[in-house]
Tab-separated table of C-alpha atoms in Angstrom:
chain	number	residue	atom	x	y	z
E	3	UNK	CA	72.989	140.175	110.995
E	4	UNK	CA	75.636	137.614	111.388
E	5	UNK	CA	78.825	137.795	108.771
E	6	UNK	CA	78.489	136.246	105.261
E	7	UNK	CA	78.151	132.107	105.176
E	8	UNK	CA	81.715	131.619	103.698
E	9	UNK	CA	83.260	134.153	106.276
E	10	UNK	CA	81.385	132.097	109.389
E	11	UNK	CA	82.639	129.019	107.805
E	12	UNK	CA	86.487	129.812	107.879
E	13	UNK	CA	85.896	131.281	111.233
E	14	UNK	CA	84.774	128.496	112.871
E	15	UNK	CA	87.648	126.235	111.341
E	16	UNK	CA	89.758	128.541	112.477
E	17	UNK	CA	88.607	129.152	115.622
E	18	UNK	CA	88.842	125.400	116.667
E	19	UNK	CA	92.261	125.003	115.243
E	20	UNK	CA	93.189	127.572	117.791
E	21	UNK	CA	91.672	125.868	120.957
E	22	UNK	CA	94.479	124.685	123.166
E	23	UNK	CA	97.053	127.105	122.265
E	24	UNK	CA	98.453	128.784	125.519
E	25	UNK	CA	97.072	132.091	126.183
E	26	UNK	CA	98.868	135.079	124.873
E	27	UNK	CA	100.608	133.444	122.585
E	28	UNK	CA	101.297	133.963	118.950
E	29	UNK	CA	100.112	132.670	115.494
E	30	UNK	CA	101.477	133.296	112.259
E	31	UNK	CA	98.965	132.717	109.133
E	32	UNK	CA	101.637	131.950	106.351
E	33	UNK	CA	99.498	134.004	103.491
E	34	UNK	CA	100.917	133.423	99.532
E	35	UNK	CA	98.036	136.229	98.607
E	36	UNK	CA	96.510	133.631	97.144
E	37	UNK	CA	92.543	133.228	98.168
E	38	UNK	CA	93.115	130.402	100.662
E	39	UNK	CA	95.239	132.111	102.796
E	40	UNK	CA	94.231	135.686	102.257
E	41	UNK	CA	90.685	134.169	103.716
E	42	UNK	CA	92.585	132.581	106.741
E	43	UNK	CA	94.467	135.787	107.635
E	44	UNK	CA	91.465	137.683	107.554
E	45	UNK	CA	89.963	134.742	109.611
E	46	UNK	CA	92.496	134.423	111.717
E	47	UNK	CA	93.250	138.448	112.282
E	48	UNK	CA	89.180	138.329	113.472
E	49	UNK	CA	89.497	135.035	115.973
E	50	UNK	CA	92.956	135.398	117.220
E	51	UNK	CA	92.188	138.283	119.800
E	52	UNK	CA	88.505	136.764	121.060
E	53	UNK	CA	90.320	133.905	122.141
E	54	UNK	CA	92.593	135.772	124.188
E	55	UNK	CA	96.252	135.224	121.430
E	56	UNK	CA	98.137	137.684	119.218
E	57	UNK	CA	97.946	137.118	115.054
E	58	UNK	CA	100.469	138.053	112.688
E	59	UNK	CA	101.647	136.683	108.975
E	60	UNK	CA	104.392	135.979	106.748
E	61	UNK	CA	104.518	135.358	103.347
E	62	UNK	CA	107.665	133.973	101.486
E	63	UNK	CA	109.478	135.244	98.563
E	64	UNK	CA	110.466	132.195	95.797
E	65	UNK	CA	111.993	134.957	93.739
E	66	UNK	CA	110.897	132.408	90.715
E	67	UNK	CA	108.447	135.471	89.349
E	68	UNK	CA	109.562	139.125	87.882
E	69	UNK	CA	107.936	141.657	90.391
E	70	UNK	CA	107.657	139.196	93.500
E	71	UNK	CA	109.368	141.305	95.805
E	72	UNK	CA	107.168	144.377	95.198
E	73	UNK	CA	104.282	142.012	95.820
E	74	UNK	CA	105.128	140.468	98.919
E	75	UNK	CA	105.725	144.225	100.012
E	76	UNK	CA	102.217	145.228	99.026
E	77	UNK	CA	101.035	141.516	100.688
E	78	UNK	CA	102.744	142.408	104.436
E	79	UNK	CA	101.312	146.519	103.551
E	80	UNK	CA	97.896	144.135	103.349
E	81	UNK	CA	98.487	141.754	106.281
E	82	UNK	CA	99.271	144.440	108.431
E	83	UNK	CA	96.357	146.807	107.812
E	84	UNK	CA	94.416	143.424	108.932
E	85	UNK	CA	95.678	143.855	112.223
E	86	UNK	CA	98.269	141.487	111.683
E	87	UNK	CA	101.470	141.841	113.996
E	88	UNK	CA	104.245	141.114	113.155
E	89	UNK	CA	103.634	140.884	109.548
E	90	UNK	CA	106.643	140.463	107.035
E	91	UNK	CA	108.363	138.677	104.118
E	92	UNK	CA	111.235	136.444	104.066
E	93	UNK	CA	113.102	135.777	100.047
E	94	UNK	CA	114.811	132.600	99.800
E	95	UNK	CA	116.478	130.465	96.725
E	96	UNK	CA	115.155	128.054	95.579
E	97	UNK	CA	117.568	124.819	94.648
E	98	UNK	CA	116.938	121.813	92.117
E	99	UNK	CA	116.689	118.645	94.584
E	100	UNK	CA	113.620	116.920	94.434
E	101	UNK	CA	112.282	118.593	91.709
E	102	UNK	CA	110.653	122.152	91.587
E	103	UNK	CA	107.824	121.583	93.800
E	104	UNK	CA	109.458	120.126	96.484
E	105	UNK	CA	112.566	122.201	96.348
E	106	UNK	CA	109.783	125.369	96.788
E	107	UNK	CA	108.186	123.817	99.702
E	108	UNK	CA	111.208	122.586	101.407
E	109	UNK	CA	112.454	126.999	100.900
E	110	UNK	CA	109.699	127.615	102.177
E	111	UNK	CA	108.857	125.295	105.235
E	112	UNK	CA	112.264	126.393	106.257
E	113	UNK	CA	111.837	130.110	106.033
E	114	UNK	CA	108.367	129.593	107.799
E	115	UNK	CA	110.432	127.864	110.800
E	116	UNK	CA	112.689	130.787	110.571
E	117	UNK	CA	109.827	133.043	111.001
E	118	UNK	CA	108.350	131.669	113.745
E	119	UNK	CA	111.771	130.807	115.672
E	120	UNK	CA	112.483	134.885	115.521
E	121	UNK	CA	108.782	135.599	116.506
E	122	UNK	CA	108.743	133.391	118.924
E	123	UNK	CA	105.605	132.259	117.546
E	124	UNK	CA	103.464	129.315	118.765
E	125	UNK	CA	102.363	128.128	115.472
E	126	UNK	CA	101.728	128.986	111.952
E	127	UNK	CA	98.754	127.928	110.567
E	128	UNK	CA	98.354	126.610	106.550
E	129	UNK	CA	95.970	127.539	104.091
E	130	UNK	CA	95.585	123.757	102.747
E	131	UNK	CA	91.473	123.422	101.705
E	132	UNK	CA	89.764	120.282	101.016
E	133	UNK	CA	90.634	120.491	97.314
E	134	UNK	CA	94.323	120.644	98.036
E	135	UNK	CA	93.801	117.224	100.373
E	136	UNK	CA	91.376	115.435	97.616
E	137	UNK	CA	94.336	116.301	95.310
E	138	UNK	CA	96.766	115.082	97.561
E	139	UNK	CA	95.266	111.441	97.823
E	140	UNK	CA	95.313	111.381	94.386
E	141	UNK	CA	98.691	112.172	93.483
E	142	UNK	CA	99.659	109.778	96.440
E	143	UNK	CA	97.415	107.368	94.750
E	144	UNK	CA	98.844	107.537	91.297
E	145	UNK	CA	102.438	107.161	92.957
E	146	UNK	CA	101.734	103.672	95.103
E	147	UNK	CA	102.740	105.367	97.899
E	148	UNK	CA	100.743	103.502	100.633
E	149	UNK	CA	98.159	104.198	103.145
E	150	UNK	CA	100.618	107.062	104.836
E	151	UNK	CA	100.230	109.104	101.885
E	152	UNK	CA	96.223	108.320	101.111
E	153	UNK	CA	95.795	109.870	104.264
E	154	UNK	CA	96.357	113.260	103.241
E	155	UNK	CA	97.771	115.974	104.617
E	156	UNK	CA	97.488	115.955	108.808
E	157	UNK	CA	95.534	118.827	110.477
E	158	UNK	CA	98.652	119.411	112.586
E	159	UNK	CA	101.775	118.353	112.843
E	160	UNK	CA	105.424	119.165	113.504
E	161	UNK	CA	108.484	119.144	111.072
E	162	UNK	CA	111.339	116.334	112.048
E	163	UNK	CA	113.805	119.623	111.737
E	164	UNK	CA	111.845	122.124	113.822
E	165	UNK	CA	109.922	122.102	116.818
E	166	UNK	CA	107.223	125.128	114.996
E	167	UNK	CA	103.974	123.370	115.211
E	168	UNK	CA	102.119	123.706	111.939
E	169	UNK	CA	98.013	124.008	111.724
E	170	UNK	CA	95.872	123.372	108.659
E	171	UNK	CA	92.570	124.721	109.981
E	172	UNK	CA	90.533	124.620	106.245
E	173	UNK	CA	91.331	121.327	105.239
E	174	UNK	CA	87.544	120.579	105.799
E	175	UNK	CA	86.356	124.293	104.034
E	176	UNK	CA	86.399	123.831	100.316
E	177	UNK	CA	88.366	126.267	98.153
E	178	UNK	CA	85.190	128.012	96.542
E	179	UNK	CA	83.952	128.925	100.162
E	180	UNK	CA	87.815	130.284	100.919
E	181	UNK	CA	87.737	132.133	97.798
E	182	UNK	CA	83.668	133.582	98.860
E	183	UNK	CA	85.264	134.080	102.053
E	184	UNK	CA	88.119	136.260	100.991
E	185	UNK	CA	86.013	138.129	98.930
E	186	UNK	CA	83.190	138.702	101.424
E	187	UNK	CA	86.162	140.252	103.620
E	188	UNK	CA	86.572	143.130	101.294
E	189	UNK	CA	90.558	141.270	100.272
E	190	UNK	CA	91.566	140.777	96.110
E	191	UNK	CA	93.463	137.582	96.270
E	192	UNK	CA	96.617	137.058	93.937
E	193	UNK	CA	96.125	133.900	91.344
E	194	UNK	CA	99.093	132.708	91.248
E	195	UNK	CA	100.390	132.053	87.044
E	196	UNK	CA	102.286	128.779	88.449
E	197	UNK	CA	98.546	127.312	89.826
E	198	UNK	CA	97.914	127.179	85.982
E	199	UNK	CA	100.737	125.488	84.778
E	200	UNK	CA	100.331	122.188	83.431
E	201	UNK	CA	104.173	121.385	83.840
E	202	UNK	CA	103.253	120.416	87.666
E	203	UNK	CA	101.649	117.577	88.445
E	204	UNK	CA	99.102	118.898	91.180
E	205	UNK	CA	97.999	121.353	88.849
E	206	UNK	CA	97.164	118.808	86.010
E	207	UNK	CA	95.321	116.779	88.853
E	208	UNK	CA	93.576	119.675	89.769
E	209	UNK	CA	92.249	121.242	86.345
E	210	UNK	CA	92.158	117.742	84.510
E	211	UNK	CA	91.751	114.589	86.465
E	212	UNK	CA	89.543	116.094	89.359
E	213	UNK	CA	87.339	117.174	86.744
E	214	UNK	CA	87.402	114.142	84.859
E	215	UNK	CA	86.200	111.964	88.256
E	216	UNK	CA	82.950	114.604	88.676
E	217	UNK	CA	82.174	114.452	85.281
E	218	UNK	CA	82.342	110.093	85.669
E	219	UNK	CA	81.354	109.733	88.685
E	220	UNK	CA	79.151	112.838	89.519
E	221	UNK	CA	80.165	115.617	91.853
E	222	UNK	CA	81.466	115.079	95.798
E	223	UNK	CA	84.596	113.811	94.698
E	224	UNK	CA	87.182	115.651	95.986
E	225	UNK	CA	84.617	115.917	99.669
E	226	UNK	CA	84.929	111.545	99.835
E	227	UNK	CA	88.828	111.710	98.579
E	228	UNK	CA	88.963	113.931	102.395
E	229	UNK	CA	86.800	111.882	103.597
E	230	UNK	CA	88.702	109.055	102.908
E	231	UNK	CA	92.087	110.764	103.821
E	232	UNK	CA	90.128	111.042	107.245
E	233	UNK	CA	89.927	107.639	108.079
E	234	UNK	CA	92.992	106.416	106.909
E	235	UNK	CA	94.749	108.824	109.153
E	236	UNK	CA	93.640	107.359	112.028
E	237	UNK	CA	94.759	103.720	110.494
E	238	UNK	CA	98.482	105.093	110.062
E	239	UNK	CA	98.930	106.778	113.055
E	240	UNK	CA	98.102	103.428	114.903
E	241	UNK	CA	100.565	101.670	112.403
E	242	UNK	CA	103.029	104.427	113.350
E	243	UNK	CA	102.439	104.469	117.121
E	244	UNK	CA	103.403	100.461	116.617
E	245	UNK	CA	106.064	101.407	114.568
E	246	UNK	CA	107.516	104.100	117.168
E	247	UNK	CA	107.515	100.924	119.334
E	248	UNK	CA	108.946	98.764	117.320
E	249	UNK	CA	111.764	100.900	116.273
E	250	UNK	CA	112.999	100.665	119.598
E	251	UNK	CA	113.029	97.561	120.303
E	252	UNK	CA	114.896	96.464	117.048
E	253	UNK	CA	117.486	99.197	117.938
E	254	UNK	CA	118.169	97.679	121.122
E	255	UNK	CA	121.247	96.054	122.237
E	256	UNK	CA	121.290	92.070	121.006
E	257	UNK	CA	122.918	89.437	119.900
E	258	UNK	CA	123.527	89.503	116.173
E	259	UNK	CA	122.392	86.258	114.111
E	260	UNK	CA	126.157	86.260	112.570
E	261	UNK	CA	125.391	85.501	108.802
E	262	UNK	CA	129.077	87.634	108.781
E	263	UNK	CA	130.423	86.940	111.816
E	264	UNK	CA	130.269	89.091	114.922
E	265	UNK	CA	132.350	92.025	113.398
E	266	UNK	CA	134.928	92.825	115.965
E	267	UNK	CA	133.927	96.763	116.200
E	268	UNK	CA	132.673	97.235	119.982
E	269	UNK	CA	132.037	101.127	119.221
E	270	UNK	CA	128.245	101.156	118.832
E	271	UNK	CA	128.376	103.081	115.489
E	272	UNK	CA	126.148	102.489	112.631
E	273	UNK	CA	122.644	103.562	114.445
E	274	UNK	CA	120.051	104.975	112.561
E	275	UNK	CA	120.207	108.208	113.569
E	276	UNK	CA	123.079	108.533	110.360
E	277	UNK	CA	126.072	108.420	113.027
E	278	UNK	CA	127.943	105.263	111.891
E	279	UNK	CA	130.319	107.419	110.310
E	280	UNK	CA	132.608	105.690	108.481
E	281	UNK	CA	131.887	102.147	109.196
E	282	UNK	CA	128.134	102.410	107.026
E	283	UNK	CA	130.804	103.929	104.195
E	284	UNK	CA	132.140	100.377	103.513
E	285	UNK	CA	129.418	98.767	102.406
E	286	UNK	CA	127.130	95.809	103.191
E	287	UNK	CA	129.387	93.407	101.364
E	288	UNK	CA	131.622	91.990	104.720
E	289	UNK	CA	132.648	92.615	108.243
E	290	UNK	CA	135.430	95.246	108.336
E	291	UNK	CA	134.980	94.967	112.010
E	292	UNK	CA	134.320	98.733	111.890
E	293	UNK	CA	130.429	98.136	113.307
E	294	UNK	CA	129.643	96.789	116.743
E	295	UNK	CA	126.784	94.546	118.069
E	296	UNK	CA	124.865	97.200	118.877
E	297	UNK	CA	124.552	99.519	115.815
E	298	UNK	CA	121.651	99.283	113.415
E	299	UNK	CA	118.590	97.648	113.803
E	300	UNK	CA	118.338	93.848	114.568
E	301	UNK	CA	117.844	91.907	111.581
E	302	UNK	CA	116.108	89.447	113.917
E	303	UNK	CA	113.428	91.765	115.060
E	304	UNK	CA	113.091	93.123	111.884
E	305	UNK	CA	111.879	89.985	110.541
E	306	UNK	CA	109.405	88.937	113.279
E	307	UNK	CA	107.148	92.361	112.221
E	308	UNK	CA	104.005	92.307	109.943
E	309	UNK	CA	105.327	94.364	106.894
E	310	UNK	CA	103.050	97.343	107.179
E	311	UNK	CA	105.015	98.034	110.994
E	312	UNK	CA	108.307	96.641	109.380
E	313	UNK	CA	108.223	99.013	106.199
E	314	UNK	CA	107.616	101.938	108.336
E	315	UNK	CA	110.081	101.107	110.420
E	316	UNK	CA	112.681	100.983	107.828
E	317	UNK	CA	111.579	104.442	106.466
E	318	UNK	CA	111.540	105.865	109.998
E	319	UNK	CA	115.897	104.895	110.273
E	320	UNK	CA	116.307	106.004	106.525
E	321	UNK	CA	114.837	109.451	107.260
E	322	UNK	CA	116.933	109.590	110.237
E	323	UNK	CA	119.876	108.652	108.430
E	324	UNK	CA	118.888	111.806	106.260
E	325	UNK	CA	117.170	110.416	103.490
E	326	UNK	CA	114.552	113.164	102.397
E	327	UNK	CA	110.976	111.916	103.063
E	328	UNK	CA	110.158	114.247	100.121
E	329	UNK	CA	112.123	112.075	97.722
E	330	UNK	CA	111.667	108.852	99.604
E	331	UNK	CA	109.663	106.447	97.521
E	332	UNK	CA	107.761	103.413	98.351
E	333	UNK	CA	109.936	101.535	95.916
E	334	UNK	CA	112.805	102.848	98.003
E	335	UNK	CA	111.460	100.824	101.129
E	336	UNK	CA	110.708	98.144	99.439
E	337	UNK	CA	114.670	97.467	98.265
E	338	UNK	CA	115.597	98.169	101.983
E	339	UNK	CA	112.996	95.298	102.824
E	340	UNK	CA	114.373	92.701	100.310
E	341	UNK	CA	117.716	93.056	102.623
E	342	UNK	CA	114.897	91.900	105.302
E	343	UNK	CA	113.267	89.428	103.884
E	344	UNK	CA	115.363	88.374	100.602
E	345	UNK	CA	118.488	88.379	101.868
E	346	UNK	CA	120.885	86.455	99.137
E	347	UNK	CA	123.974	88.602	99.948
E	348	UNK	CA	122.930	91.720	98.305
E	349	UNK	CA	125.725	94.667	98.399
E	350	UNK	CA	124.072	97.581	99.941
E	351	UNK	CA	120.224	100.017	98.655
E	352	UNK	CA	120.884	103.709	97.578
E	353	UNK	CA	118.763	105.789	99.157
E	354	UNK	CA	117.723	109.601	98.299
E	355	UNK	CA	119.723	111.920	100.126
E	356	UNK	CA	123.190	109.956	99.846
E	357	UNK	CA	121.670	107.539	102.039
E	358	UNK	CA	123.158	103.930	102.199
E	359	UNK	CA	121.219	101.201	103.396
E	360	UNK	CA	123.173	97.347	104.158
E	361	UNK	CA	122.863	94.863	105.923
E	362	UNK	CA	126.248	93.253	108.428
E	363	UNK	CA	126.612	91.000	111.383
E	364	UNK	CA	122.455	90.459	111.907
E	365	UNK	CA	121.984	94.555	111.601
E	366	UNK	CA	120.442	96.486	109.065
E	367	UNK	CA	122.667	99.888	108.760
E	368	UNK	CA	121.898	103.234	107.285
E	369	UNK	CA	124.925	105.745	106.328
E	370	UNK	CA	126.369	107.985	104.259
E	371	UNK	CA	126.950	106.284	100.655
């Protein structure tokens, strides 16, 4: 007799994510206790060693709950008796930028990259189901955030500060069969109080307006919200591959179109990789000679892109610059564009992240406000 339906299922998800991986090597389920990724330990603590690769888990301590040291400790006491090792916890603190939820996942992306950097782990897979994507696209949708965000959540990818390689093997296993999953395994998740507070916006999506769009439009929402995340995926990472491209060629060396003159400065500074140092300080308002021909991107280029390449562009050389793609709006990339495209002498666009974005001597610049 073959394992229970919603075990097989987060098995097999699993089991694929983990094809390709080089043999011997480790994987780290990030578990909160929570029924998602309680079911993907146990998953992963069962596929890990037929395909030839060592499992172990960490689970990260907010510190925003009384008791939630003495329950990661019981969660790693849990983890481990799965077979899972190295299991452990890692506390962090929590800041204020970006607002709650992001300031929690950026603690704890970077406390998972920790993990695996000391572990020497080859990736760390993600409890994200289908539900979490469906709600995904629809917070994306609600913000006007584009096609990049309507795509969801990608399958894999890696963070632009690591090189830890992140897996979402679920995100086609809906959170019901996780939860029958976890359960089937013999393992009490944790329900997490936060997942019920109305103060964040997933959670409203989640126990109001997902609800809402069954009860309108009848059920399989949140399955064709994936669905659709699906397909758009493979729309922006086209757009981005052109992007990529594009990026180069408008930070290669040129001549300027002089609406400001040439500028004088022959020291390269004001990239978009945030180096310009001082020169992007001065704003976009003259040439202070402090930014030579080849800094920025080329206004010129820039202008000869169809805006879906051009706008990611622009957001690709603001994140560099260390804008937080977190806090990075649409509306953000838009203003940056209007130095593009509207250009009537406009001083400079404030970006998250104490980013500045001007425009001098035919280049578009990015530096610290």
């Amino acid at each position: 007799m073959g394992p229970d339906p919603a075990v097989a299922a987060v098995r097999v998800a699993v089991r694929r994510a983990l094809t390709g991986l080089p043999p011997g090597a480790l994987v780290l389920a990030a578990c909160s206790g929570g029924a998602d990724s309680l079911a993907l330990a146990g998953a992963l603590a069962f596929e890990a060693p037929r395909a030839g690769l060592h499992a172990g888990a960490v689970t990260v301590d907010h510190g925003l709950q009384e008791g939630s040291a003495d329950r990661a400790a019981q969660l790693v006491r849990l983890l481990a008796d799965l077979g899972l090792d190295p299991a452990g916890s890692i506390a962090v603190t929590v800041g204020t930028e970006g607002g709650p939820e992001n300031a929690a996942r950026e603690a704890r992306y970077a406390a998972l990259d920790q993990a695996a950097a000391r572990w020497n782990a080859a990736a760390v897979m993600l409890g994200h189901t289908r539900d979490d994507q469906a709600e995904t696209v629809l917070l994306g949708l609600a913000r006007g955030s584009g096609a990049r965000s309507l795509a969801g959540m990608p399958p894999a990818f890696t963070r632009p500060e690591g090189e830890v390689r992140y897996l979402r093997p679920l995100l086609g296993v809906d959170r019901g069969t996780a939860r029958k999953a976890c359960l089937a395994m013999g393992l009490e998740p944790w329900d997490d109080p936060h997942n019920l507070d109305p103060g964040f916006a997933r959670v409203r999506v989640r126990r109001e307006a997902l609800p809402a769009l069954e009860k309108a439009l009848g059920p399989g929402v949140a399955e064709a919200l994936a669905r659709t995340a699906r397909m758009l995926r493979d729309d922006a990472e086209a757009l981005d591959g052109l992007a990529q491209r594009a990026l180069a060629d408008a930070e290669a060396d040129g001549e300027a179109d002089g609406e400001g003159g040439a500028g004088g400065g022959t020291d390269g500074q004001g990239g978009a990789d945030g180096s310009d140092g001082a020169g992007a300080a001065g704003g976009g308002d003259g040439g202070d000679g402090r930014t030579g021909e080849g800094g920025g991107l080329r206004v010129e280029v820039l202008e000869g892109l169809p805006r879906a390449v051009r706008t990611r562009v622009l957001r690709m050389a603001a994140v560099a610059a260390g804008s937080p793609p977190g806090t990075l709006a649409a509306v953000h990339v838009e203003e940056v564009d209007r130095l593009v495209t509207d250009w009537r002498g406009q001083r400079h666009v404030d970006l998250p992240g104490g980013v500045r974005a001007f425009r001098r001597c035919g280049r578009l610049l990015f530096g610290p406000a």
